[in-house]
PDB file of C-alpha atoms and ligand atoms in Angstrom:
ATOM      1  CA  UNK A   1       0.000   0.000   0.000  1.00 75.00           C
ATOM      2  CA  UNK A   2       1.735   3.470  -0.630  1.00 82.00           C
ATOM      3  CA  UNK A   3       1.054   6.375   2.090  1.00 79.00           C
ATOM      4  CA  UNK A   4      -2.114   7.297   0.518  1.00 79.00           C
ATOM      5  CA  UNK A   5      -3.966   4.153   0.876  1.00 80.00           C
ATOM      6  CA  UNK A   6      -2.288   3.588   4.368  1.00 75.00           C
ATOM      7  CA  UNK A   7      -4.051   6.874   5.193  1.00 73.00           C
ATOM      8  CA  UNK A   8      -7.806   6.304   3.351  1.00 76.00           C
ATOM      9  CA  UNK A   9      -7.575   2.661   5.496  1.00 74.00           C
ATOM     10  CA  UNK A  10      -6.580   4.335   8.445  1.00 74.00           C
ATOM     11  CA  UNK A  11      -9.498   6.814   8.388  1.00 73.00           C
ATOM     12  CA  UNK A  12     -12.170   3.955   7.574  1.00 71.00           C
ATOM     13  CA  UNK A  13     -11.257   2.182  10.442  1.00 70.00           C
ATOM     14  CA  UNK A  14     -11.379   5.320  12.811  1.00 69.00           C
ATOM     15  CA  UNK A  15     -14.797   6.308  11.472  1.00 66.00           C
ATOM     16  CA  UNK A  16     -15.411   2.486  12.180  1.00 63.00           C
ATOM     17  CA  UNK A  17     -14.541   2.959  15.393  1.00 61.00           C
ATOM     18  CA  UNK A  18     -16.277   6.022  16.367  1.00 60.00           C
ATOM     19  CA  UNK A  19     -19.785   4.282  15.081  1.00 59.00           C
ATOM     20  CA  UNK A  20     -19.694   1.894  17.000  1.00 58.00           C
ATOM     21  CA  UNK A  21     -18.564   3.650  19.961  1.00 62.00           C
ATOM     22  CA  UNK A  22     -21.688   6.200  19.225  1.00 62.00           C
ATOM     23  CA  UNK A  23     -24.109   3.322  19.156  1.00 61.00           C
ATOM     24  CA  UNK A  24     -22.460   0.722  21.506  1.00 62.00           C
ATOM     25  CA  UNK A  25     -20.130   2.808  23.427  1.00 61.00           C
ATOM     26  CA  UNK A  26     -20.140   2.947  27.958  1.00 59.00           C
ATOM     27  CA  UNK A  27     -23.627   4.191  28.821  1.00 65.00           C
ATOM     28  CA  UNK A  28     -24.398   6.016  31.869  1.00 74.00           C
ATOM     29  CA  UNK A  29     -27.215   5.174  34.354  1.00 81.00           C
ATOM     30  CA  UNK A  30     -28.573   6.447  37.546  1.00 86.00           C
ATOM     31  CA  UNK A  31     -30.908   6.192  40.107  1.00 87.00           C
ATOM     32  CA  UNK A  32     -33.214   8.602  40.989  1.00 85.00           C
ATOM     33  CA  UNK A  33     -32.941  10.928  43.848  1.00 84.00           C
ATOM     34  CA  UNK A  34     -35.759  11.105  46.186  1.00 83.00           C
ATOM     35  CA  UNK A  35     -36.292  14.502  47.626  1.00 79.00           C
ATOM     36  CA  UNK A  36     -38.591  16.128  49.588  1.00 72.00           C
ATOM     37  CA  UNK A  37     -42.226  15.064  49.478  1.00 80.00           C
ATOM     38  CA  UNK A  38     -41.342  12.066  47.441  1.00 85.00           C
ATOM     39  CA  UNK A  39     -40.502  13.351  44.056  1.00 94.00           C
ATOM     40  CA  UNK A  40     -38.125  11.344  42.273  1.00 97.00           C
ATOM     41  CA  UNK A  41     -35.248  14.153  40.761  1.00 96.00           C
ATOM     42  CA  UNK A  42     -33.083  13.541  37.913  1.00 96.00           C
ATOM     43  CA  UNK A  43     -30.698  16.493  36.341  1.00 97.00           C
ATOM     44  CA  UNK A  44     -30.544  15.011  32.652  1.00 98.00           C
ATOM     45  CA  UNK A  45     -27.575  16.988  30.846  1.00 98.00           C
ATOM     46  CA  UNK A  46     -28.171  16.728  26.899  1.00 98.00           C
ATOM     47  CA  UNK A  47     -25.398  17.309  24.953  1.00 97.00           C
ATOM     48  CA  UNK A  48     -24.960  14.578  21.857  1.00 95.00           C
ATOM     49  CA  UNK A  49     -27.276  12.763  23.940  1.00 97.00           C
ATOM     50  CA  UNK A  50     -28.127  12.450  27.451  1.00 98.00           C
ATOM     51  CA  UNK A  51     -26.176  11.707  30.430  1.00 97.00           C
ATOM     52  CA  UNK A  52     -27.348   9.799  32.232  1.00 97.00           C
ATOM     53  CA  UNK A  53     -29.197   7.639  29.633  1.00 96.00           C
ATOM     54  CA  UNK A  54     -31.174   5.287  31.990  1.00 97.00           C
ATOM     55  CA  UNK A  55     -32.400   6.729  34.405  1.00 97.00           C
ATOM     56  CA  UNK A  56     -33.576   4.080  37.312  1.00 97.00           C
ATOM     57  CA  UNK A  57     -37.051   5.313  39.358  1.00 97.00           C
ATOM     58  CA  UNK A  58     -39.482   3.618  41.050  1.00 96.00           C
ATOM     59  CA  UNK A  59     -43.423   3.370  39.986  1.00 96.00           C
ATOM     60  CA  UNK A  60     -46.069   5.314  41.594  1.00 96.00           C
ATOM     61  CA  UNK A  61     -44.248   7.997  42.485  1.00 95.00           C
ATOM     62  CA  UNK A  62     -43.850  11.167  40.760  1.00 96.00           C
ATOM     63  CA  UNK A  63     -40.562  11.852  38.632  1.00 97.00           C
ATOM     64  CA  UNK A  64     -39.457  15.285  37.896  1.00 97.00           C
ATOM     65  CA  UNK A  65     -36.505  15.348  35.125  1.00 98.00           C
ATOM     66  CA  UNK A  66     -34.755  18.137  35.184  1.00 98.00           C
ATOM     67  CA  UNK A  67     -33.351  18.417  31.329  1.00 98.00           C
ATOM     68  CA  UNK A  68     -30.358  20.968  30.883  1.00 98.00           C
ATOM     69  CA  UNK A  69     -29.545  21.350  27.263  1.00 98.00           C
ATOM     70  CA  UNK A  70     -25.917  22.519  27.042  1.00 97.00           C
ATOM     71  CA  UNK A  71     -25.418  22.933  23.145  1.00 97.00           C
ATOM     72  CA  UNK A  72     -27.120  24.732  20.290  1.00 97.00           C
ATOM     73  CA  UNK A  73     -27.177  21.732  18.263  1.00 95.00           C
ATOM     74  CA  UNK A  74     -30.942  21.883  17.098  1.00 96.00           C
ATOM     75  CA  UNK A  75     -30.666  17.763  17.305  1.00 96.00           C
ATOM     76  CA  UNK A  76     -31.229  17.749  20.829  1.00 97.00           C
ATOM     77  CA  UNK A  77     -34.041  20.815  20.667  1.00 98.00           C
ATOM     78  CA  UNK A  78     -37.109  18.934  21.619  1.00 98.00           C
ATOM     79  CA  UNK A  79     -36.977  16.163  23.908  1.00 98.00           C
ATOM     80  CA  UNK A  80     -40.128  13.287  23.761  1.00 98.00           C
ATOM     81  CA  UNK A  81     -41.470  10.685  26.378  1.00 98.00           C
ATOM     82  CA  UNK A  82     -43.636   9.263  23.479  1.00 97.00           C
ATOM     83  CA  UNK A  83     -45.119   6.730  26.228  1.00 97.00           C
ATOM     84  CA  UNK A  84     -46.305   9.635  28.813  1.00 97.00           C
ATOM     85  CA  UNK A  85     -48.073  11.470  25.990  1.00 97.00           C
ATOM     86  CA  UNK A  86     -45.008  14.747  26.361  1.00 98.00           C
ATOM     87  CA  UNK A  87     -42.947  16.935  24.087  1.00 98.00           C
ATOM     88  CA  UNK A  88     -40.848  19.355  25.488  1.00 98.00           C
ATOM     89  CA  UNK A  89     -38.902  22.165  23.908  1.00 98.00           C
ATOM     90  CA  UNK A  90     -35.223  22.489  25.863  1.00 98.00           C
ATOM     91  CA  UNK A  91     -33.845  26.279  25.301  1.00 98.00           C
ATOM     92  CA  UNK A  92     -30.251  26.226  24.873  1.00 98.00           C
ATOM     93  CA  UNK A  93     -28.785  26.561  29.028  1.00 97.00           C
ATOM     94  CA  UNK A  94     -32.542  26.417  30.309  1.00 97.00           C
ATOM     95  CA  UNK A  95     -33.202  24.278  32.714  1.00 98.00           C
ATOM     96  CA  UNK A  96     -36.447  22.477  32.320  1.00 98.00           C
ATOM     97  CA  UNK A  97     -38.411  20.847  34.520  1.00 98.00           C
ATOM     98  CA  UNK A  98     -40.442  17.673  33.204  1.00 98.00           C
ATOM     99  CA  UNK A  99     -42.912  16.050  35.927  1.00 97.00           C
ATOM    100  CA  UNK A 100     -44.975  12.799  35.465  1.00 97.00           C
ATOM    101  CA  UNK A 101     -45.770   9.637  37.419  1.00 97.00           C
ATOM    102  CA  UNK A 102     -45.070   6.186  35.872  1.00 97.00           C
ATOM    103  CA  UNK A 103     -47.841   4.221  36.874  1.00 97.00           C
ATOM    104  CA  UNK A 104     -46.109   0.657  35.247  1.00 97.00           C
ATOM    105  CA  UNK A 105     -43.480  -0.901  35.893  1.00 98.00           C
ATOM    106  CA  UNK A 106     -41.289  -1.283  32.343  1.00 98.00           C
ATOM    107  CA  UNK A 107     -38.891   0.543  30.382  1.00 98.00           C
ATOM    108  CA  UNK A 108     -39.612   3.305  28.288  1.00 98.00           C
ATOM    109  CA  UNK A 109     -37.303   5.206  25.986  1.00 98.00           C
ATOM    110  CA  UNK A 110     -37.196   8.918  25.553  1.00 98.00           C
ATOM    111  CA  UNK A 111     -35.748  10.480  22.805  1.00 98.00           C
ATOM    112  CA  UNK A 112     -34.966  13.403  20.734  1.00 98.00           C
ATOM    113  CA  UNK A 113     -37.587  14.759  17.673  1.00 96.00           C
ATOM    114  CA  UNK A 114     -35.643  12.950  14.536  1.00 95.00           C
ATOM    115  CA  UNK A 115     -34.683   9.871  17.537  1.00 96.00           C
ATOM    116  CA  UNK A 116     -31.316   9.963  17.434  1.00 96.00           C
ATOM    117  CA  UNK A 117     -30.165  10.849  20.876  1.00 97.00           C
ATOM    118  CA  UNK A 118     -31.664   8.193  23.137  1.00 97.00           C
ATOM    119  CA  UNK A 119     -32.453   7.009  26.545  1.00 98.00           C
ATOM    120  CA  UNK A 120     -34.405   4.976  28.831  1.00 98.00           C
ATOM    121  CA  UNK A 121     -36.385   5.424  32.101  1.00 98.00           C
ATOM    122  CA  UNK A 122     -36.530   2.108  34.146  1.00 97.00           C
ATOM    123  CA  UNK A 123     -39.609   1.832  35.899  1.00 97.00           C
ATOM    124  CA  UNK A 124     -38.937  -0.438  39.051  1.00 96.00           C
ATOM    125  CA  UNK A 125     -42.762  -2.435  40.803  1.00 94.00           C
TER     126      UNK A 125
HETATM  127 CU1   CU B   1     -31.956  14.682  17.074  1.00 68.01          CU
END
């Protein structure tokens, strides 16, 4: 292979490697925090996705996630919890509160408008 070749092989294999560490890469999870008068908190930081991306509460008790969009990328602009019927706009460095109770226990995914930045709420019995 001359030094061009070396390089185009070089740079398939890295983009290789970034794939699959987008898709299959270390994900981050976390329980819930209960606070005062039983809400379960979260602070969700989005920013090429969400960290943490499974989120651990328990059913039958209300969940607040707190979302904190910390990029202008308009990928992230809208986050959706398709299951619990809500769509929320996240202003770039606005913190924004989203409160629901999971009645079931299950997982559910939430996700960004086009689904590209993903997560999951675990819903313990
Ligand atoms: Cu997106």
């Amino acid at each position: 292979m001359d030094a061009a070749q070396v390089g185009v092989t070089a740079g398939g294999a890295a983009t290789i490697g970034l794939i699959l560490w987008f898709f299959f890469g270390p994900r981050t999870a976390a329980a819930a925090h209960e606070g005062t008068a039983g809400v379960q908190e979260v602070e969700v930081r989005v920013r090429g996705g969400y960290t943490p991306d499974r989120i651990e509460v328990r059913r039958g008790r209300p969940v607040r996630l707190s979302f904190v969009r910390d990029e202008s990328s308009p990928c992230t602009e809208q986050v959706v919890l398709g299951d619990f019927g809500i769509v929320r706009t996240l202003p770039q460095g606005v913190r924004v509160d989203v409160e629901f109770t999971p009645e079931a226990a299950g997982e559910y995914p939430f996700h960004c408008a086009m689904n590209m930045a993903r997560g999951t709420l675990v819903v313990r019995a």
